[in-house]
CSV table of C-alpha atoms in Angstrom, one decimal:
chain,number,residue,atom,x,y,z
A,1,MET,CA,0.6,83.4,-31.9
A,2,THR,CA,3.8,84.9,-31.4
A,3,ALA,CA,4.9,88.7,-31.7
A,4,THR,CA,6.8,87.9,-35.0
A,5,SER,CA,3.7,86.5,-36.7
A,6,ILE,CA,1.5,89.6,-35.5
A,7,GLU,CA,4.1,92.0,-36.9
A,8,ARG,CA,4.2,90.4,-40.0
A,9,LEU,CA,0.5,90.4,-40.2
A,10,ASN,CA,0.3,94.1,-39.5
A,11,SER,CA,2.9,95.0,-42.0
A,12,HIS,CA,1.2,92.9,-44.7
A,13,ASP,CA,4.6,91.0,-45.3
A,14,ARG,CA,4.7,89.5,-48.9
A,15,GLY,CA,4.3,85.6,-48.8
A,16,PHE,CA,2.6,85.2,-45.4
A,17,ASP,CA,0.1,82.3,-45.3
A,18,PRO,CA,-2.6,82.7,-42.6
A,19,VAL,CA,-3.8,78.9,-43.3
A,20,ALA,CA,-0.4,77.6,-42.5
A,21,LEU,CA,-0.3,80.0,-39.3
A,22,ALA,CA,-3.6,78.5,-38.4
A,23,GLU,CA,-2.5,74.8,-39.0
A,24,ALA,CA,0.7,75.7,-37.1
A,25,GLU,CA,-1.3,76.9,-34.3
A,26,ALA,CA,-3.6,73.8,-34.2
A,27,ILE,CA,-0.5,71.7,-34.3
A,28,ARG,CA,1.0,73.6,-31.3
A,29,THR,CA,-2.5,73.2,-29.6
A,30,ARG,CA,-2.7,69.4,-30.3
A,31,ALA,CA,1.0,69.0,-29.3
A,32,ALA,CA,0.0,70.7,-26.0
A,33,ALA,CA,-3.2,68.5,-25.5
A,34,GLU,CA,-1.0,65.5,-26.5
A,35,ALA,CA,1.8,66.5,-24.1
A,36,GLU,CA,-0.9,67.0,-21.4
A,37,ALA,CA,-2.4,63.7,-22.1
A,38,ALA,CA,1.2,62.2,-22.0
A,39,ARG,CA,1.6,63.8,-18.4
A,40,ILE,CA,-1.6,62.6,-17.0
A,41,GLU,CA,-1.0,59.3,-18.5
A,42,ALA,CA,2.4,59.1,-17.1
A,43,GLU,CA,1.2,60.5,-13.7
A,44,GLY,CA,-1.6,57.7,-14.1
A,45,LYS,CA,1.1,54.9,-14.9
A,46,ALA,CA,3.2,56.3,-12.0
A,47,GLU,CA,0.3,56.1,-9.8
A,48,ALA,CA,-0.6,52.6,-11.0
A,49,GLU,CA,3.1,51.5,-10.5
A,50,LYS,CA,3.0,52.8,-7.2
A,51,ILE,CA,-0.4,51.2,-6.4
A,52,LYS,CA,1.1,47.8,-7.9
A,53,ALA,CA,4.3,48.1,-6.1
A,54,ALA,CA,2.2,48.5,-2.8
A,55,GLU,CA,0.1,45.8,-3.8
A,56,GLU,CA,3.0,43.6,-4.5
A,57,ALA,CA,4.7,44.7,-1.2
A,58,ARG,CA,1.7,43.8,0.4
A,59,LYS,CA,1.4,40.2,-1.4
A,60,GLN,CA,5.2,39.7,-0.8
A,61,LYS,CA,4.4,40.6,3.2
A,62,ILE,CA,1.5,38.0,3.2
A,63,ALA,CA,3.8,35.6,1.4
A,64,ASN,CA,6.5,36.2,4.0
A,65,ASP,CA,4.1,35.7,6.6
A,66,LYS,CA,2.9,32.5,5.3
A,67,ALA,CA,6.2,31.3,4.6
A,68,GLU,CA,7.3,32.0,8.3
A,69,ASP,CA,4.1,30.3,9.6
A,70,ARG,CA,4.8,27.5,7.3
A,71,ALA,CA,8.6,27.4,8.6
A,72,ARG,CA,7.2,27.4,12.2
A,73,GLU,CA,4.7,24.9,11.5
A,74,GLU,CA,7.5,22.5,9.6
A,75,GLN,CA,9.8,23.2,12.7
A,76,ALA,CA,7.0,22.0,15.2
A,77,ALA,CA,6.2,19.2,12.9
A,78,ARG,CA,9.8,18.1,12.7
A,79,ALA,CA,10.3,18.5,16.3
A,80,ALA,CA,7.1,16.2,16.8
A,81,ARG,CA,8.4,13.8,14.6
A,82,ILE,CA,11.8,13.8,16.2
A,83,ALA,CA,10.1,13.4,19.5
A,84,LYS,CA,7.9,10.5,17.9
A,85,LEU,CA,10.9,8.8,16.7
A,86,ASN,CA,12.6,9.0,20.0
A,87,ARG,CA,9.6,7.4,21.6
A,88,GLU,CA,9.4,4.9,19.2
A,89,ARG,CA,13.3,4.1,19.6
A,90,GLU,CA,12.9,3.9,23.4
A,91,GLU,CA,9.8,2.0,23.0
A,92,GLN,CA,11.7,-0.4,20.7
A,93,GLU,CA,14.7,-0.6,22.7
A,94,ARG,CA,12.6,-1.4,25.8
A,95,ALA,CA,10.7,-4.1,23.8
A,96,ALA,CA,14.1,-5.5,22.7
A,97,ARG,CA,15.4,-5.5,26.2
A,98,GLU,CA,12.2,-7.2,27.5
A,99,ALA,CA,12.3,-9.7,24.6
A,100,GLU,CA,16.0,-10.3,25.5
A,101,GLU,CA,15.2,-10.7,29.2
A,102,LYS,CA,12.3,-12.9,28.4
A,103,ALA,CA,14.4,-15.1,26.0
A,104,ALA,CA,17.2,-15.3,28.6
A,105,GLU,CA,14.8,-16.2,31.4
A,106,GLN,CA,13.3,-18.7,29.0
A,107,GLU,CA,16.6,-20.1,28.3
A,108,ARG,CA,17.5,-20.3,32.0
A,109,ALA,CA,14.2,-22.1,32.6
A,110,GLU,CA,14.8,-24.6,29.7
A,111,ALA,CA,18.3,-25.1,30.9
A,112,ALA,CA,17.2,-25.7,34.6
A,113,LYS,CA,14.4,-28.0,33.1
A,114,ALA,CA,16.9,-29.7,31.2
A,115,ALA,CA,19.4,-30.1,33.9
A,116,GLU,CA,16.5,-31.3,36.2
A,117,VAL,CA,15.2,-33.9,33.4
A,118,ALA,CA,18.9,-34.9,33.2
A,119,ALA,CA,19.5,-35.4,37.0
A,120,ALA,CA,15.9,-37.3,37.1
A,121,GLU,CA,17.3,-39.6,34.2
A,122,GLU,CA,20.6,-40.1,35.7
A,123,GLN,CA,19.0,-41.0,39.0
A,124,TRP,CA,16.4,-43.2,37.5
A,125,ARG,CA,19.4,-45.1,35.9
A,126,GLN,CA,21.3,-45.4,38.9
A,127,TYR,CA,18.2,-47.0,40.7
A,128,ALA,CA,17.6,-49.2,37.9
A,129,LEU,CA,21.3,-50.6,38.0
A,130,ARG,CA,21.1,-50.7,41.7
A,131,PHE,CA,17.9,-52.7,41.6
A,132,TYR,CA,19.3,-55.0,38.9
A,133,ALA,CA,22.2,-55.6,41.3
A,134,VAL,CA,19.9,-56.5,44.2
A,135,CYS,CA,17.8,-58.8,42.1
A,136,SER,CA,20.8,-60.6,41.0
A,137,ILE,CA,22.2,-61.2,44.4
A,138,VAL,CA,18.6,-62.5,45.5
A,139,ALA,CA,18.4,-64.9,42.4
A,140,LEU,CA,21.9,-66.2,42.1
A,141,PRO,CA,22.1,-68.3,45.5
A,142,VAL,CA,19.1,-70.4,44.2
A,143,GLN,CA,20.4,-70.9,40.7
A,144,ILE,CA,23.9,-71.7,42.1
A,145,ALA,CA,22.2,-74.4,44.3
A,146,ALA,CA,20.3,-75.8,41.5
A,147,PHE,CA,23.7,-76.1,39.6
A,148,TYR,CA,25.6,-77.5,42.5
A,149,ASN,CA,27.2,-80.8,41.7
A,150,PRO,CA,30.3,-82.2,43.8
A,151,ASN,CA,31.6,-84.0,40.8
A,152,ALA,CA,30.9,-81.0,38.7
A,153,LEU,CA,31.7,-77.8,40.5
A,154,TRP,CA,32.3,-75.6,37.3
A,155,LEU,CA,28.3,-76.0,36.6
A,156,MET,CA,28.0,-73.4,39.4
A,157,ALA,CA,29.3,-70.8,36.8
A,158,ALA,CA,26.0,-71.2,34.9
A,159,PRO,CA,24.0,-68.7,36.8
A,160,LEU,CA,26.5,-66.0,36.4
A,161,MET,CA,26.5,-66.8,32.5
A,162,LEU,CA,22.6,-66.4,32.6
A,163,GLU,CA,22.4,-63.1,34.6
A,164,GLY,CA,25.6,-61.8,33.2
A,165,GLY,CA,24.6,-62.5,29.6
A,166,ALA,CA,21.1,-60.5,30.2
A,167,TRP,CA,23.3,-57.8,31.4
A,168,VAL,CA,25.6,-57.8,28.5
A,169,VAL,CA,22.8,-58.1,26.0
A,170,LEU,CA,20.8,-55.1,27.7
A,171,LYS,CA,24.1,-53.2,27.2
A,172,GLY,CA,24.3,-54.2,23.6
A,173,ALA,CA,20.8,-53.1,23.1
A,174,ARG,CA,21.7,-49.5,24.6
A,175,ALA,CA,24.7,-49.3,22.2
A,176,ALA,CA,22.4,-50.3,19.2
A,177,ALA,CA,19.9,-47.6,20.3
A,178,ALA,CA,22.4,-44.9,20.5
A,179,ASP,CA,23.8,-45.8,17.2
A,180,HIS,CA,20.3,-45.7,15.4
A,181,ARG,CA,20.6,-49.6,14.8
A,182,PRO,CA,17.8,-52.1,15.3
A,183,HIS,CA,17.9,-53.2,18.9
A,184,TRP,CA,14.6,-55.4,19.3
A,185,HIS,CA,16.6,-58.7,18.9
A,186,TYR,CA,19.1,-57.6,21.8
A,187,ARG,CA,16.1,-57.0,24.2
A,188,LEU,CA,14.3,-60.2,23.1
A,189,ILE,CA,17.5,-62.3,24.0
A,190,ALA,CA,17.7,-60.6,27.3
A,191,TRP,CA,14.0,-61.5,28.1
A,192,VAL,CA,14.6,-65.1,27.1
A,193,LEU,CA,17.7,-65.3,29.4
A,194,ALA,CA,15.8,-63.8,32.1
A,195,PHE,CA,12.9,-66.3,31.8
A,196,ILE,CA,15.3,-69.2,31.7
A,197,ALA,CA,16.8,-68.1,34.9
A,198,ALA,CA,13.3,-67.4,36.6
A,199,SER,CA,12.3,-70.9,35.4
A,200,ILE,CA,15.3,-72.5,37.0
A,201,ASN,CA,14.5,-70.5,40.2
A,202,LEU,CA,11.0,-71.5,40.3
A,203,TRP,CA,11.7,-75.3,39.6
A,204,HIS,CA,14.5,-75.8,42.1
A,205,GLY,CA,12.9,-73.4,44.8
A,206,LEU,CA,9.7,-75.5,44.6
A,207,HIS,CA,11.7,-78.8,45.1
A,208,ALA,CA,14.4,-77.8,47.3
A,209,PHE,CA,13.0,-74.8,49.3
A,210,ASP,CA,9.3,-73.6,49.9
A,211,PRO,CA,7.1,-71.7,47.3
A,212,ALA,CA,7.7,-68.3,48.5
A,213,THR,CA,11.6,-68.7,47.9
A,214,ALA,CA,10.8,-70.1,44.6
A,215,ILE,CA,8.4,-67.3,43.6
A,216,GLY,CA,10.8,-64.6,45.1
A,217,THR,CA,13.9,-65.8,43.1
A,218,ALA,CA,12.0,-66.3,39.9
A,219,PHE,CA,10.7,-62.7,40.2
A,220,ALA,CA,14.0,-61.3,40.9
A,221,SER,CA,15.3,-63.1,37.9
A,222,ILE,CA,12.7,-61.2,35.7
A,223,ALA,CA,12.4,-58.1,37.7
A,224,GLY,CA,16.1,-57.0,37.3
A,225,PRO,CA,16.5,-57.0,33.7
A,226,GLY,CA,13.0,-55.9,33.2
A,227,VAL,CA,13.3,-52.6,35.1
A,228,TYR,CA,16.5,-51.7,33.4
A,229,ASP,CA,14.9,-52.6,30.1
A,230,LEU,CA,12.1,-50.3,31.0
A,231,HIS,CA,14.7,-47.5,31.7
A,232,GLU,CA,16.3,-48.2,28.2
A,233,HIS,CA,12.9,-48.4,26.6
A,234,GLY,CA,12.0,-44.8,27.8
A,235,GLN,CA,15.3,-43.6,26.3
A,236,ILE,CA,14.6,-45.2,23.1
A,237,ARG,CA,11.4,-43.4,22.7
A,238,LYS,CA,12.7,-40.3,23.7
A,239,ARG,CA,15.4,-40.4,21.2
A,240,ASP,CA,12.9,-41.5,18.5
A,241,GLY,CA,10.6,-38.7,19.6
A,242,LYS,CA,7.5,-41.0,20.1
A,243,LEU,CA,4.6,-39.1,21.9
A,244,THR,CA,3.0,-40.6,24.8
A,245,ARG,CA,-0.6,-41.6,25.0
A,246,ARG,CA,-1.8,-38.2,26.4
A,247,GLN,CA,0.2,-36.4,23.8
A,248,ARG,CA,-1.3,-38.7,21.0
A,249,LYS,CA,-4.6,-38.1,22.3
A,250,ALA,CA,-4.1,-34.1,22.3
A,251,ALA,CA,-2.6,-34.4,18.8
A,252,GLU,CA,-5.7,-36.5,17.7
A,253,LYS,CA,-8.1,-33.8,19.2
A,254,ALA,CA,-5.9,-31.0,17.6
A,255,ALA,CA,-6.3,-32.7,14.2
A,256,ARG,CA,-10.2,-33.2,14.6
A,257,GLU,CA,-10.5,-29.5,15.5
A,258,GLU,CA,-8.3,-28.4,12.6
A,259,ALA,CA,-10.4,-30.5,10.2
A,260,ARG,CA,-13.5,-29.1,11.6
A,261,ARG,CA,-12.0,-25.6,11.2
A,262,GLN,CA,-11.0,-26.1,7.7
A,263,ALA,CA,-14.5,-27.8,6.9
A,264,ALA,CA,-16.1,-24.5,8.3
A,265,GLU,CA,-13.7,-22.2,6.4
A,266,GLU,CA,-14.4,-24.2,3.2
A,267,LYS,CA,-18.1,-23.9,3.8
A,268,ARG,CA,-17.8,-20.0,4.4
A,269,ARG,CA,-15.8,-19.7,1.3
A,270,ALA,CA,-18.5,-21.4,-0.6
A,271,ALA,CA,-21.3,-19.3,0.9
A,272,GLU,CA,-19.3,-16.1,0.1
A,273,LYS,CA,-18.6,-17.4,-3.6
A,274,GLU,CA,-22.1,-18.2,-3.9
A,275,ALA,CA,-23.2,-14.8,-2.5
A,276,ALA,CA,-20.7,-13.0,-4.6
A,277,GLU,CA,-21.9,-14.6,-7.8
A,278,ARG,CA,-25.4,-14.0,-6.9
A,279,ALA,CA,-24.7,-10.4,-6.3
A,280,ALA,CA,-22.8,-10.2,-9.7
A,281,ALA,CA,-25.7,-11.8,-11.6
A,282,GLU,CA,-28.1,-9.2,-10.0
A,283,ALA,CA,-25.6,-6.3,-10.8
A,284,ALA,CA,-25.2,-7.5,-14.3
A,285,GLU,CA,-29.2,-7.9,-14.6
A,286,LYS,CA,-29.5,-4.4,-13.4
A,287,LEU,CA,-26.8,-3.1,-15.7
A,288,ALA,CA,-28.5,-4.7,-18.7
A,289,GLN,CA,-31.8,-3.2,-17.8
A,290,ALA,CA,-30.1,0.3,-17.3
A,291,ARG,CA,-28.6,0.1,-20.9
A,292,ALA,CA,-31.6,-1.2,-22.3
A,293,LYS,CA,-33.4,1.8,-20.9
A,294,GLU,CA,-31.0,4.6,-21.6
A,295,PHE,CA,-29.5,3.4,-24.8
A,296,PRO,CA,-32.4,1.3,-26.5
A,297,LYS,CA,-31.0,1.5,-30.0
A,298,VAL,CA,-27.2,0.4,-28.9
A,299,TRP,CA,-28.9,-2.3,-26.7
A,300,GLN,CA,-30.9,-3.6,-29.7
A,301,HIS,CA,-27.8,-3.6,-31.8
A,302,ALA,CA,-25.7,-5.0,-29.1
A,303,LEU,CA,-28.4,-8.0,-28.8
A,304,ARG,CA,-28.0,-8.8,-32.4
A,305,LEU,CA,-24.2,-8.3,-32.3
A,306,ALA,CA,-24.2,-10.8,-29.5
A,307,ALA,CA,-26.2,-13.4,-31.5
A,308,ALA,CA,-24.2,-13.1,-34.4
A,309,LEU,CA,-20.8,-13.5,-32.5
A,310,GLY,CA,-22.2,-16.7,-30.5
A,311,GLU,CA,-22.3,-14.9,-27.2
A,312,THR,CA,-25.2,-15.9,-24.7
A,313,THR,CA,-24.9,-12.3,-23.1
A,314,VAL,CA,-24.0,-8.8,-24.0
A,315,THR,CA,-20.4,-8.8,-23.0
A,316,GLU,CA,-18.3,-5.8,-22.5
A,317,ALA,CA,-16.5,-6.1,-25.6
A,318,VAL,CA,-19.9,-6.7,-27.5
A,319,TRP,CA,-21.3,-3.6,-25.9
A,320,LYS,CA,-18.2,-1.6,-26.5
A,321,ARG,CA,-18.3,-2.4,-30.3
A,322,ALA,CA,-22.3,-1.9,-30.5
A,323,HIS,CA,-21.8,1.6,-28.9
A,324,ARG,CA,-19.0,2.5,-31.4
A,325,ASP,CA,-21.2,1.4,-34.3
A,326,VAL,CA,-24.2,3.2,-33.2
A,327,GLU,CA,-22.8,6.4,-31.5
A,328,GLY,CA,-19.5,6.6,-33.3
A,329,ALA,CA,-17.5,6.7,-29.9
A,330,ASP,CA,-16.7,4.4,-27.1
A,331,PRO,CA,-19.2,4.0,-24.4
A,332,SER,CA,-17.8,6.8,-22.3
A,333,GLU,CA,-17.9,9.4,-25.2
A,334,SER,CA,-20.7,10.8,-27.3
A,335,ALA,CA,-21.2,13.9,-29.6
A,336,GLU,CA,-23.1,15.7,-26.7
A,337,ILE,CA,-20.6,15.0,-24.3
A,338,ILE,CA,-17.8,16.3,-26.5
A,339,ARG,CA,-19.7,19.5,-27.2
A,340,LEU,CA,-20.3,20.0,-23.6
A,341,ARG,CA,-16.6,19.4,-23.0
A,342,ASN,CA,-15.5,21.7,-25.6
A,343,ALA,CA,-17.8,24.4,-24.2
A,344,ALA,CA,-16.6,24.1,-20.6
A,345,GLU,CA,-12.9,24.2,-22.1
A,346,ALA,CA,-13.6,27.3,-23.9
A,347,ARG,CA,-15.1,28.8,-20.7
A,348,VAL,CA,-12.0,28.1,-18.6
A,349,GLU,CA,-9.7,29.4,-21.4
A,350,ALA,CA,-11.8,32.3,-21.5
A,351,ALA,CA,-11.6,32.9,-17.6
A,352,ARG,CA,-7.9,32.5,-17.5
A,353,GLN,CA,-7.5,35.0,-20.7
A,354,LYS,CA,-9.7,37.4,-18.9
A,355,ARG,CA,-12.3,37.4,-21.9
A,356,PRO,CA,-15.9,37.5,-22.0
A,357,VAL,CA,-17.2,34.0,-21.3
A,358,ASN,CA,-20.3,34.1,-23.4
A,359,ARG,CA,-17.8,34.5,-26.6
A,360,SER,CA,-14.9,32.6,-25.3
A,361,SER,CA,-13.5,31.0,-28.5
A,362,GLN,CA,-13.5,31.5,-32.2
A,363,GLN,CA,-15.5,28.3,-32.6
A,364,VAL,CA,-18.4,29.6,-30.2
A,365,ALA,CA,-18.3,32.9,-31.9
A,366,SER,CA,-18.6,31.2,-35.4
A,367,GLN,CA,-21.5,29.3,-34.2
A,368,VAL,CA,-23.5,32.5,-33.2
A,369,PRO,CA,-24.7,34.7,-36.0
A,370,ALA,CA,-23.2,38.1,-36.3
A,371,ALA,CA,-25.6,41.0,-35.4
A,372,LYS,CA,-26.4,43.4,-38.2
A,373,LYS,CA,-24.9,46.9,-37.8
A,374,PRO,CA,-27.0,50.0,-38.6
A,375,ARG,CA,-25.9,51.7,-41.6
A,376,VAL,CA,-24.6,55.2,-40.9
A,377,TYR,CA,-24.4,57.6,-43.9
A,378,ASN,CA,-21.1,59.8,-43.9
A,379,PRO,CA,-21.0,62.0,-46.7
A,380,PRO,CA,-17.5,63.0,-48.0
A,381,ALA,CA,-16.1,66.1,-46.6
A,382,ARG,CA,-15.8,69.0,-49.1
A,383,ARG,CA,-12.5,70.7,-48.9
A,384,GLY,CA,-12.4,74.4,-48.0
A,385,ARG,CA,-16.0,74.1,-46.4
A,386,ARG,CA,-16.7,74.9,-43.1
A,387,THR,CA,-19.1,72.6,-41.2
A,388,LYS,CA,-20.7,72.6,-37.8
A,389,GLY,CA,-18.3,71.4,-35.1
A,390,ASP,CA,-15.1,72.3,-36.7
A,391,VAL,CA,-12.2,73.8,-35.0
A,392,LYS,CA,-12.8,77.6,-33.9
A,393,TYR,CA,-10.1,79.7,-35.0
A,394,SER,CA,-8.6,83.0,-32.9
A,395,PRO,CA,-9.7,86.5,-34.1
A,396,ALA,CA,-6.4,87.2,-35.6
A,397,ALA,CA,-6.5,83.9,-37.7
A,398,ARG,CA,-10.0,84.7,-39.0
A,399,ARG,CA,-8.8,88.3,-40.2
A,400,ALA,CA,-5.5,86.9,-41.7
A,401,ALA,CA,-7.7,84.3,-43.6
A,402,SER,CA,-10.2,87.3,-44.7
A,403,LEU,CA,-7.2,89.3,-45.8
A,404,THR,CA,-5.7,86.6,-47.7
A,405,ALA,CA,-9.0,85.6,-49.5
A,406,LYS,CA,-9.3,89.4,-50.5
A,407,GLN,CA,-5.9,89.3,-51.9
A,408,THR,CA,-6.3,86.3,-54.0
A,409,ALA,CA,-9.9,87.7,-55.3
A,410,ALA,CA,-7.8,90.8,-56.5
A,411,LYS,CA,-5.1,88.8,-58.2
A,412,LYS,CA,-7.7,87.1,-60.2
A,413,GLU,CA,-9.5,90.2,-61.2
A,414,SER,CA,-6.2,91.8,-62.3
A,415,GLN,CA,-5.3,88.7,-64.4
């Protein structure tokens, strides 16, 4: 109460309202309380903001530390990856160098082997030619003596025709083989000429000379073309890629081993397939027993449905349809599962929103009956009547209110 209001009260100023004064005092008191509450609330908020800022700073520091640790770990991992890549690159380069060196060494070895084979082939050819020439020199004198006639000296050229003819025909066989043409008839003609020359040497040698001369010259007539034809025969087989007897035996052995391996592999696959089918049948039997035990109604309906559809067993399609017919949902769903899922989702949502888990959603709350609240009788307050617990006024306000009441009563009596 201010000094002006007290002076007005003491001087009994006309128009003074003590109730309004009391209400103003109550408003000022309430305003002061609200201001104090606002100040306390502001201080609390400031303190909360300070605590929140400190907590955020702590969290930021932790996040920064984690980011720094993560950056160090990533840098270490990057360095490890780079080192690993360098090692792998070095290993690859070393392996490539080794492969190149090995390939080069193999090429050198193959080249040396080819050169050696070529040298041996050429040497073998030269020896065959020289042997042919020596055999011709040995066989020609007896043949010339067989064809000697003082009245027909030109017949002495017949041995040259026989020996030279065999040589020419063998060269024709070589040309045919090189051109991938038939060559057997060339070789046949050469052998016929060689046998003719051998027959002449054998006949004339036995009549004009001794058996040793006859047999030796006959052998020379056959051996010269024969050795050279043997050389050409080897070249032809090499050109055609024909295998030797040892190579054929090795190939046959490898084919038999491969056939045995394939037979064993087929037998193993058949056994595995049989075992898998048996295991599948056992699993299907266990599944049928489990379904019949856990879902008897659905199983009975599935059996009837399979019989109606012409199925010998309860297939997955039949089981799915039967479960939908009986339970109203697919085999992985049911009313109980849906209720449990909804309740779990409601609990999770309540935990996210920081609400009580027991009353997590309107659906759950609607399913729980509301508790009855006790009825409390609150009689209507009467105007102008003091009740226990009202606001206590100051002594000056009480005196002002008493004086106002006396003045009002006096006015009523005068009227």
